[in-house]
mmCIF file of C-alpha atoms in Angstrom:
data_model
loop_
_atom_site.group_PDB
_atom_site.id
_atom_site.type_symbol
_atom_site.label_atom_id
_atom_site.label_comp_id
_atom_site.label_asym_id
_atom_site.label_seq_id
_atom_site.Cartn_x
_atom_site.Cartn_y
_atom_site.Cartn_z
ATOM 1 C CA MET Q 908 8.052 0.694 14.395
ATOM 2 C CA PRO Q 909 11.535 1.670 15.410
ATOM 3 C CA ALA Q 910 12.767 5.006 13.880
ATOM 4 C CA ASP Q 911 15.050 4.766 10.844
ATOM 5 C CA THR Q 912 18.573 5.580 12.098
ATOM 6 C CA ASN Q 913 20.172 5.969 8.544
ATOM 7 C CA ASN Q 914 18.611 9.256 7.675
ATOM 8 C CA LEU Q 915 19.811 10.919 10.913
ATOM 9 C CA TRP Q 916 23.176 12.558 11.025
ATOM 10 C CA VAL Q 917 24.964 13.336 14.177
ATOM 11 C CA VAL Q 918 26.942 16.614 13.865
ATOM 12 C CA ILE Q 919 29.685 17.093 16.329
ATOM 13 C CA PRO Q 920 31.949 20.224 16.495
ATOM 14 C CA ALA Q 921 35.131 19.497 17.993
ATOM 15 C CA TYR Q 922 38.204 21.606 18.927
ATOM 16 C CA ASN Q 923 41.141 20.035 20.728
ATOM 17 C CA GLU Q 924 39.134 16.932 21.763
ATOM 18 C CA GLY Q 925 41.713 14.407 20.744
ATOM 19 C CA LYS Q 926 41.607 12.438 24.036
ATOM 20 C CA MET Q 927 37.840 12.120 24.069
ATOM 21 C CA ILE Q 928 36.603 12.319 20.423
ATOM 22 C CA ALA Q 929 37.207 8.801 19.671
ATOM 23 C CA ARG Q 930 35.181 7.418 22.525
ATOM 24 C CA VAL Q 931 32.311 9.818 21.841
ATOM 25 C CA VAL Q 932 32.246 9.061 18.058
ATOM 26 C CA GLU Q 933 32.179 5.153 18.861
ATOM 27 C CA ASP Q 934 29.488 5.633 21.384
ATOM 28 C CA VAL Q 935 27.226 7.414 18.993
ATOM 29 C CA ARG Q 936 28.021 4.853 16.211
ATOM 30 C CA ARG Q 937 26.493 2.276 18.182
ATOM 31 C CA LEU Q 938 23.092 3.697 17.460
ATOM 32 C CA PHE Q 939 23.525 6.001 14.461
ATOM 33 C CA PRO Q 940 25.843 5.219 11.664
ATOM 34 C CA ASN Q 941 26.121 8.708 10.218
ATOM 35 C CA VAL Q 942 28.455 10.840 12.321
ATOM 36 C CA VAL Q 943 30.236 13.915 11.032
ATOM 37 C CA VAL Q 944 32.972 15.773 13.104
ATOM 38 C CA ILE Q 945 34.013 19.239 12.328
ATOM 39 C CA ASP Q 946 37.573 19.612 13.567
ATOM 40 C CA ASP Q 947 37.846 23.510 14.168
ATOM 41 C CA ALA Q 948 41.392 23.575 13.510
ATOM 42 C CA SER Q 949 42.567 21.731 16.591
ATOM 43 C CA ALA Q 950 46.299 21.552 17.565
ATOM 44 C CA ASP Q 951 45.907 18.011 18.481
ATOM 45 C CA GLN Q 952 44.949 14.768 16.778
ATOM 46 C CA THR Q 953 41.194 15.188 16.992
ATOM 47 C CA ALA Q 954 40.491 14.815 13.169
ATOM 48 C CA ASP Q 955 42.435 11.578 12.782
ATOM 49 C CA ALA Q 956 41.026 10.170 15.884
ATOM 50 C CA ALA Q 957 37.555 10.877 14.825
ATOM 51 C CA LYS Q 958 38.239 9.483 11.367
ATOM 52 C CA ARG Q 959 39.645 6.108 12.742
ATOM 53 C CA ALA Q 960 36.622 5.823 14.997
ATOM 54 C CA GLY Q 961 34.423 5.979 11.843
ATOM 55 C CA ALA Q 962 33.159 9.483 11.485
ATOM 56 C CA HIS Q 963 33.066 11.682 8.449
ATOM 57 C CA VAL Q 964 35.606 14.332 9.151
ATOM 58 C CA LEU Q 965 35.600 18.185 7.981
ATOM 59 C CA ARG Q 966 38.602 20.132 8.822
ATOM 60 C CA HIS Q 967 38.270 23.743 9.136
ATOM 61 C CA PRO Q 968 41.493 25.478 7.823
ATOM 62 C CA ILE Q 969 41.371 28.033 10.517
ATOM 63 C CA ASN Q 970 39.609 28.211 13.873
ATOM 64 C CA LEU Q 971 36.136 29.538 13.380
ATOM 65 C CA GLY Q 972 34.158 28.683 16.479
ATOM 66 C CA GLN Q 973 31.470 26.392 17.662
ATOM 67 C CA GLY Q 974 28.615 28.063 15.688
ATOM 68 C CA ALA Q 975 30.621 28.091 12.392
ATOM 69 C CA ALA Q 976 31.533 24.196 12.755
ATOM 70 C CA LEU Q 977 27.784 23.513 13.370
ATOM 71 C CA GLN Q 978 26.761 25.369 10.283
ATOM 72 C CA THR Q 979 29.408 23.473 8.256
ATOM 73 C CA GLY Q 980 28.139 20.249 9.633
ATOM 74 C CA PHE Q 981 24.642 21.120 8.677
ATOM 75 C CA GLU Q 982 25.597 21.932 5.105
ATOM 76 C CA TYR Q 983 27.530 18.691 4.848
ATOM 77 C CA ALA Q 984 24.662 16.583 6.432
ATOM 78 C CA LEU Q 985 21.910 18.278 4.231
ATOM 79 C CA LYS Q 986 23.861 17.459 1.051
ATOM 80 C CA ALA Q 987 24.267 13.890 2.215
ATOM 81 C CA GLY Q 988 20.634 13.706 2.381
ATOM 82 C CA ALA Q 989 19.964 13.880 6.019
ATOM 83 C CA THR Q 990 16.306 14.089 7.131
ATOM 84 C CA TYR Q 991 17.170 14.786 10.748
ATOM 85 C CA ILE Q 992 20.403 16.411 12.032
ATOM 86 C CA ALA Q 993 21.242 16.049 15.576
ATOM 87 C CA THR Q 994 23.779 18.448 17.163
ATOM 88 C CA PHE Q 995 25.889 16.605 19.865
ATOM 89 C CA ASP Q 996 28.850 17.909 22.175
ATOM 90 C CA ALA Q 997 32.300 16.288 21.674
ATOM 91 C CA ASP Q 998 33.230 16.314 25.467
ATOM 92 C CA GLY Q 999 31.130 13.449 26.320
ATOM 93 C CA GLN Q 1000 28.473 15.146 28.289
ATOM 94 C CA HIS Q 1001 25.623 14.034 26.349
ATOM 95 C CA HIS Q 1002 23.973 10.511 25.908
ATOM 96 C CA ILE Q 1003 23.170 9.334 22.549
ATOM 97 C CA GLU Q 1004 20.354 7.250 23.873
ATOM 98 C CA ASP Q 1005 18.516 10.514 24.352
ATOM 99 C CA VAL Q 1006 18.685 11.251 20.556
ATOM 100 C CA ILE Q 1007 16.491 8.107 20.165
ATOM 101 C CA LEU Q 1008 13.646 9.482 22.523
ATOM 102 C CA MET Q 1009 14.031 12.931 20.737
ATOM 103 C CA GLN Q 1010 13.662 11.524 17.301
ATOM 104 C CA ASP Q 1011 10.582 9.582 18.472
ATOM 105 C CA ARG Q 1012 9.079 12.802 20.017
ATOM 106 C CA LEU Q 1013 9.930 14.848 17.008
ATOM 107 C CA THR Q 1014 8.369 12.417 14.491
ATOM 108 C CA GLU Q 1015 5.184 12.003 16.914
ATOM 109 C CA SER Q 1016 4.848 15.839 17.349
ATOM 110 C CA GLY Q 1017 5.583 16.971 13.728
ATOM 111 C CA ALA Q 1018 7.586 19.806 15.163
ATOM 112 C CA ASP Q 1019 10.617 21.226 13.479
ATOM 113 C CA LEU Q 1020 13.106 20.911 16.245
ATOM 114 C CA ALA Q 1021 13.444 18.944 19.547
ATOM 115 C CA LEU Q 1022 15.508 20.886 22.163
ATOM 116 C CA GLY Q 1023 17.325 18.842 24.948
ATOM 117 C CA SER Q 1024 16.568 20.107 28.293
ATOM 118 C CA ARG Q 1025 18.717 19.082 31.344
ATOM 119 C CA PHE Q 1026 16.255 20.720 33.740
ATOM 120 C CA LEU Q 1027 13.309 18.595 32.579
ATOM 121 C CA GLY Q 1028 15.766 15.718 32.593
ATOM 122 C CA ASN Q 1029 18.727 14.950 34.800
ATOM 123 C CA THR Q 1030 22.274 16.200 35.437
ATOM 124 C CA VAL Q 1031 25.098 14.306 36.959
ATOM 125 C CA GLY Q 1032 27.647 16.223 38.727
ATOM 126 C CA MET Q 1033 26.565 19.800 37.945
ATOM 127 C CA THR Q 1034 27.995 22.436 40.292
ATOM 128 C CA GLU Q 1035 25.661 24.946 41.911
ATOM 129 C CA GLY Q 1036 27.388 27.803 40.212
ATOM 130 C CA ARG Q 1037 26.733 26.365 36.815
ATOM 131 C CA ARG Q 1038 23.076 25.847 37.694
ATOM 132 C CA LEU Q 1039 22.553 29.452 38.598
ATOM 133 C CA LEU Q 1040 24.524 30.632 35.637
ATOM 134 C CA LEU Q 1041 22.350 28.429 33.193
ATOM 135 C CA ARG Q 1042 19.086 29.505 35.011
ATOM 136 C CA ALA Q 1043 20.048 33.225 34.585
ATOM 137 C CA ALA Q 1044 20.977 32.612 30.910
ATOM 138 C CA THR Q 1045 17.724 30.800 30.370
ATOM 139 C CA LEU Q 1046 15.723 33.737 31.818
ATOM 140 C CA PHE Q 1047 17.663 36.154 29.691
ATOM 141 C CA THR Q 1048 17.089 34.288 26.512
ATOM 142 C CA ASN Q 1049 13.506 33.712 27.207
ATOM 143 C CA ILE Q 1050 13.042 37.466 27.573
ATOM 144 C CA THR Q 1051 15.073 38.442 24.494
ATOM 145 C CA THR Q 1052 13.569 35.788 22.405
ATOM 146 C CA GLY Q 1053 10.185 35.769 23.588
ATOM 147 C CA LEU Q 1054 10.168 31.807 23.851
ATOM 148 C CA SER Q 1055 9.455 29.838 26.999
ATOM 149 C CA LEU Q 1056 12.193 27.248 27.538
ATOM 150 C CA SER Q 1057 13.536 25.388 30.640
ATOM 151 C CA ASP Q 1058 17.124 25.215 29.289
ATOM 152 C CA CYS Q 1059 18.341 27.220 26.513
ATOM 153 C CA HIS Q 1060 22.123 26.546 26.334
ATOM 154 C CA ASN Q 1061 21.912 22.962 25.682
ATOM 155 C CA GLY Q 1062 24.008 21.678 22.810
ATOM 156 C CA LEU Q 1063 21.834 18.510 22.247
ATOM 157 C CA ARG Q 1064 19.265 19.250 19.700
ATOM 158 C CA LEU Q 1065 17.568 17.404 16.932
ATOM 159 C CA LEU Q 1066 16.531 19.343 13.825
ATOM 160 C CA THR Q 1067 14.491 18.533 10.797
ATOM 161 C CA ALA Q 1068 16.207 18.955 7.465
ATOM 162 C CA ARG Q 1069 13.805 21.833 6.681
ATOM 163 C CA ALA Q 1070 14.736 23.538 10.080
ATOM 164 C CA ALA Q 1071 18.472 23.134 9.402
ATOM 165 C CA SER Q 1072 18.201 24.563 6.033
ATOM 166 C CA ILE Q 1073 16.190 27.554 7.372
ATOM 167 C CA LEU Q 1074 18.399 28.329 10.239
ATOM 168 C CA THR Q 1075 21.655 29.714 8.673
ATOM 169 C CA LEU Q 1076 23.950 30.303 11.588
ATOM 170 C CA ARG Q 1077 25.788 33.442 11.234
ATOM 171 C CA GLN Q 1078 27.147 33.536 14.897
ATOM 172 C CA ASN Q 1079 30.517 31.849 14.694
ATOM 173 C CA ARG Q 1080 31.121 31.333 18.410
ATOM 174 C CA MET Q 1081 29.075 30.660 21.293
ATOM 175 C CA ALA Q 1082 26.062 33.083 20.598
ATOM 176 C CA HIS Q 1083 24.859 30.260 18.130
ATOM 177 C CA ALA Q 1084 22.678 28.958 20.769
ATOM 178 C CA SER Q 1085 20.687 32.077 21.230
ATOM 179 C CA GLU Q 1086 20.752 32.570 17.489
ATOM 180 C CA ILE Q 1087 19.137 29.178 16.916
ATOM 181 C CA LEU Q 1088 16.171 30.376 19.448
ATOM 182 C CA ALA Q 1089 15.924 33.696 17.645
ATOM 183 C CA GLY Q 1090 15.717 31.998 14.471
ATOM 184 C CA ILE Q 1091 12.894 29.663 15.727
ATOM 185 C CA ARG Q 1092 11.118 32.706 16.601
ATOM 186 C CA LYS Q 1093 11.718 34.641 13.401
ATOM 187 C CA HIS Q 1094 11.088 31.802 11.017
ATOM 188 C CA ARG Q 1095 8.095 30.710 13.305
ATOM 189 C CA LEU Q 1096 9.397 27.156 13.415
ATOM 190 C CA THR Q 1097 7.742 24.803 15.972
ATOM 191 C CA PHE Q 1098 9.799 23.055 18.694
ATOM 192 C CA ILE Q 1099 9.393 20.605 21.567
ATOM 193 C CA GLU Q 1100 11.447 20.197 24.649
ATOM 194 C CA VAL Q 1101 12.708 16.725 25.499
ATOM 195 C CA PRO Q 1102 14.229 15.740 28.830
ATOM 196 C CA VAL Q 1103 17.859 14.760 28.452
ATOM 197 C CA THR Q 1104 20.604 13.855 30.977
ATOM 198 C CA ILE Q 1105 23.773 15.773 31.076
ATOM 199 C CA SER Q 1106 26.833 14.226 32.735
ATOM 200 C CA TYR Q 1107 29.422 16.585 33.987
ATOM 201 C CA THR Q 1108 32.823 15.347 34.374
ATOM 202 C CA GLU Q 1109 36.066 17.031 35.198
ATOM 203 C CA TYR Q 1110 36.970 17.155 31.540
ATOM 204 C CA SER Q 1111 33.646 18.604 30.480
ATOM 205 C CA ARG Q 1112 33.856 21.258 33.142
ATOM 206 C CA GLN Q 1113 37.188 22.397 32.084
ATOM 207 C CA LYS Q 1114 35.766 22.720 28.501
ATOM 208 C CA GLY Q 1115 32.614 24.387 29.438
ATOM 209 C CA GLN Q 1116 31.617 27.969 29.233
ATOM 210 C CA THR Q 1117 32.427 30.376 32.021
ATOM 211 C CA PHE Q 1118 30.792 33.395 33.522
ATOM 212 C CA ILE Q 1119 32.874 35.740 31.406
ATOM 213 C CA ASP Q 1120 31.693 33.887 28.308
ATOM 214 C CA THR Q 1121 28.230 35.358 29.052
ATOM 215 C CA PHE Q 1122 29.622 38.836 28.212
ATOM 216 C CA VAL Q 1123 31.061 37.612 24.917
ATOM 217 C CA ILE Q 1124 27.717 36.121 23.950
ATOM 218 C CA CYS Q 1125 25.771 39.433 24.784
ATOM 219 C CA ARG Q 1126 28.150 41.379 22.848
ATOM 220 C CA ASP Q 1127 28.136 39.164 19.777
ATOM 221 C CA LEU Q 1128 24.228 39.214 19.711
ATOM 222 C CA ILE Q 1129 24.251 43.070 20.045
ATOM 223 C CA ALA Q 1130 26.851 43.242 17.216
ATOM 224 C CA ALA Q 1131 24.752 40.931 15.053
ATOM 225 C CA LYS Q 1132 21.754 43.171 15.480
ATOM 226 C CA MET Q 1133 23.844 46.143 13.988
ATOM 227 C CA LEU Q 1134 24.843 44.207 10.998
ATOM 228 C CA PRO Q 1135 22.918 44.109 7.766
ATOM 229 C CA MET O 356 50.393 80.567 14.136
ATOM 230 C CA ILE O 357 52.849 77.648 13.406
ATOM 231 C CA ILE O 358 50.570 75.199 15.279
ATOM 232 C CA GLN O 359 47.579 76.449 13.493
ATOM 233 C CA ILE O 360 49.224 75.805 10.096
ATOM 234 C CA ILE O 361 50.326 72.257 11.229
ATOM 235 C CA LEU O 362 46.969 71.335 12.405
ATOM 236 C CA SER O 363 45.371 72.690 9.221
ATOM 237 C CA VAL O 364 47.627 70.649 7.068
ATOM 238 C CA GLY O 365 46.750 67.676 9.206
ATOM 239 C CA LEU O 366 43.109 68.311 8.650
ATOM 240 C CA SER O 367 43.534 68.791 4.870
ATOM 241 C CA VAL O 368 45.120 65.169 4.808
ATOM 242 C CA CYS O 369 41.929 64.023 6.495
ATOM 243 C CA VAL O 370 39.771 65.814 4.058
ATOM 244 C CA PHE O 371 41.725 64.069 1.111
ATOM 245 C CA TYR O 372 41.341 60.717 2.789
ATOM 246 C CA VAL O 373 37.597 60.983 3.491
ATOM 247 C CA VAL O 374 36.928 62.162 -0.255
ATOM 248 C CA SER O 375 39.060 59.352 -1.595
ATOM 249 C CA LEU O 376 37.028 56.757 0.395
ATOM 250 C CA ARG O 377 34.259 56.461 -2.140
ATOM 251 C CA ARG O 378 32.920 58.236 -5.043
ATOM 252 C CA SER O 379 29.412 58.596 -4.078
ATOM 253 C CA PHE O 380 29.141 60.356 -0.624
ATOM 254 C CA SER O 381 27.680 58.351 2.290
ATOM 255 C CA ALA O 382 26.054 59.810 5.285
ATOM 256 C CA ALA O 383 29.139 58.785 7.316
ATOM 257 C CA GLN O 384 31.649 60.550 4.916
ATOM 258 C CA ILE O 385 29.381 63.834 5.190
ATOM 259 C CA GLY O 386 29.457 63.555 8.997
ATOM 260 C CA LEU O 387 33.338 63.073 8.991
ATOM 261 C CA LEU O 388 33.658 66.097 6.608
ATOM 262 C CA ALA O 389 31.431 68.154 9.139
ATOM 263 C CA VAL O 390 33.613 67.087 11.878
ATOM 264 C CA ILE O 391 36.760 68.128 10.118
ATOM 265 C CA MET O 392 35.401 71.434 8.962
ATOM 266 C CA SER O 393 34.499 72.349 12.602
ATOM 267 C CA GLY O 394 38.127 71.385 13.172
ATOM 268 C CA TYR O 395 39.293 74.231 10.942
ATOM 269 C CA VAL O 396 37.045 76.562 12.690
ATOM 270 C CA PHE O 397 38.247 75.665 16.198
ATOM 271 C CA VAL O 398 41.926 75.689 15.172
ATOM 272 C CA TRP O 399 41.592 79.100 13.812
ATOM 273 C CA PHE O 400 39.076 80.523 16.212
ATOM 274 C CA PRO O 401 39.939 78.567 19.519
ATOM 275 C CA ASN O 402 37.990 81.013 21.669
ATOM 276 C CA LEU O 403 34.814 79.621 19.921
ATOM 277 C CA THR O 404 35.102 76.471 21.922
ATOM 278 C CA ASN O 405 34.927 78.236 25.282
ATOM 279 C CA THR O 406 31.640 79.969 24.049
ATOM 280 C CA ILE O 407 30.160 76.774 23.065
ATOM 281 C CA ALA O 408 31.538 75.056 26.245
ATOM 282 C CA SER O 409 29.840 77.441 28.493
ATOM 283 C CA LEU O 410 26.648 77.281 26.367
ATOM 284 C CA VAL O 411 26.471 73.348 27.000
ATOM 285 C CA GLY O 412 27.819 73.590 30.680
ATOM 286 C CA VAL O 413 31.215 72.550 30.333
ATOM 287 C CA GLY O 414 34.048 74.478 32.214
ATOM 288 C CA ARG O 415 36.568 75.088 29.428
ATOM 289 C CA GLY O 416 36.510 74.622 25.605
ATOM 290 C CA ALA O 417 39.622 72.285 25.806
ATOM 291 C CA ASP O 418 37.524 69.990 27.885
ATOM 292 C CA LEU O 419 34.620 70.023 25.548
ATOM 293 C CA VAL O 420 36.931 69.175 22.703
ATOM 294 C CA THR O 421 38.249 66.202 24.638
ATOM 295 C CA TYR O 422 34.844 64.943 25.585
ATOM 296 C CA VAL O 423 33.646 65.088 21.872
ATOM 297 C CA TRP O 424 36.863 63.538 20.758
ATOM 298 C CA ILE O 425 36.257 60.438 23.030
ATOM 299 C CA VAL O 426 32.684 60.001 21.954
ATOM 300 C CA LEU O 427 33.724 60.177 18.315
ATOM 301 C CA ASN O 428 36.531 57.693 18.986
ATOM 302 C CA LEU O 429 34.116 55.294 20.449
ATOM 303 C CA ALA O 430 31.900 55.537 17.449
ATOM 304 C CA PHE O 431 34.893 54.757 15.138
ATOM 305 C CA ILE O 432 35.943 51.712 17.284
ATOM 306 C CA LEU O 433 32.211 50.404 16.900
ATOM 307 C CA ARG O 434 32.320 50.800 13.219
ATOM 308 C CA LEU O 435 35.605 49.290 12.851
ATOM 309 C CA HIS O 436 34.348 46.267 15.009
ATOM 310 C CA LEU O 437 31.190 45.960 12.628
ATOM 311 C CA LYS O 438 33.474 46.088 9.571
ATOM 312 C CA LEU O 439 35.751 43.315 11.137
ATOM 313 C CA ARG O 440 32.716 41.241 11.729
ATOM 314 C CA GLU O 441 31.604 41.588 8.133
ATOM 315 C CA GLN O 442 34.955 40.386 7.092
ATOM 316 C CA ALA O 443 34.907 37.567 9.422
ATOM 317 C CA GLU O 444 31.581 36.230 7.887
ATOM 318 C CA THR O 445 33.005 36.417 4.425
ATOM 319 C CA LEU O 446 36.145 34.600 5.563
ATOM 320 C CA THR O 447 33.966 32.021 7.249
ATOM 321 C CA ARG O 448 31.963 31.261 4.094
ATOM 322 C CA LEU O 449 35.357 31.024 2.152
ATOM 323 C CA ALA O 450 36.753 28.478 4.848
ATOM 324 C CA ARG O 451 33.501 26.406 4.886
ATOM 325 C CA GLN O 452 33.656 25.989 0.961
ATOM 326 C CA ILE O 453 37.406 24.860 1.396
ATOM 327 C CA THR O 454 36.371 22.447 4.187
ATOM 328 C CA LEU O 455 33.291 21.000 2.240
ATOM 329 C CA ALA O 456 35.413 20.580 -0.901
ATOM 330 C CA HIS O 457 37.846 18.551 1.249
ATOM 331 C CA SER O 458 35.532 16.420 3.208
ATOM 332 C CA GLU O 459 36.909 12.921 4.256
ATOM 333 C CA LYS O 460 34.655 9.871 4.341
ATOM 334 C CA PRO O 461 35.470 7.142 6.940
ATOM 335 C CA ASP O 462 37.888 4.521 5.785
#
């Protein structure tokens, strides 16, 4: 039996993705009708382009960051009655076909989350520097969260409604990726890793994280530990 | 004598500020008051700093005061950073409610 695609919501945080977002939304909607784009106060036409392409649109009044945008999307999708929520990048590096596989595997396994792994799957056009950076980040995250993952900074995930409502993201910026993993550990959620393909393009490389961002992520994680 | 009066007035303003922060005293406030009180002592008995400096292995009292000042400042910056983060979280929740109240369905 093919999985039901109507109860799955695809959440796409977007910041200044006006050139790419329509193509991404149309591509996702070939397979999943429910798409919500969170425009994180872009300066360009991201929100309008996404809406024309058939997405639900949430506009942050001020720029809050990718983590905050995901949390806004989670709350919207949960209210809309989603059973599954996928997190998907706006820069076109993910393939929506992978979400079908993730949904199948998640349903089969009965786990709370399916995490995409490019190191179990494929990458197209990844630079050696990026591979090293990601490997180091994965090692660091595995040590700090006590989980054992092959790829921990992958924006492609599939969550059950239960997992999305338990994981309340407080990390507004990039550290949300680690926060999700820490949350898995803290709330004893179960997860599976699913091989996915990431396609690096000139465009996605420009939008991607840099070496310096690693320091920002570490700082945010330490600061969060000191807050109540 | 003149500088000691000026510094004492400055420290008194600090005491007033710290006391006005809250009605019930927190550990941070008591700590701040302790720092200010030692400020009074060192302003009026500057040689004391030399005694303490040689006790802990620092050359001059003035150097010791500088080092302690730097450490205290770093602690203040950290506290400020955490306060700002708390405010950012509140702001995020507010912005999120506004966003969700104005959601747009596809045409």
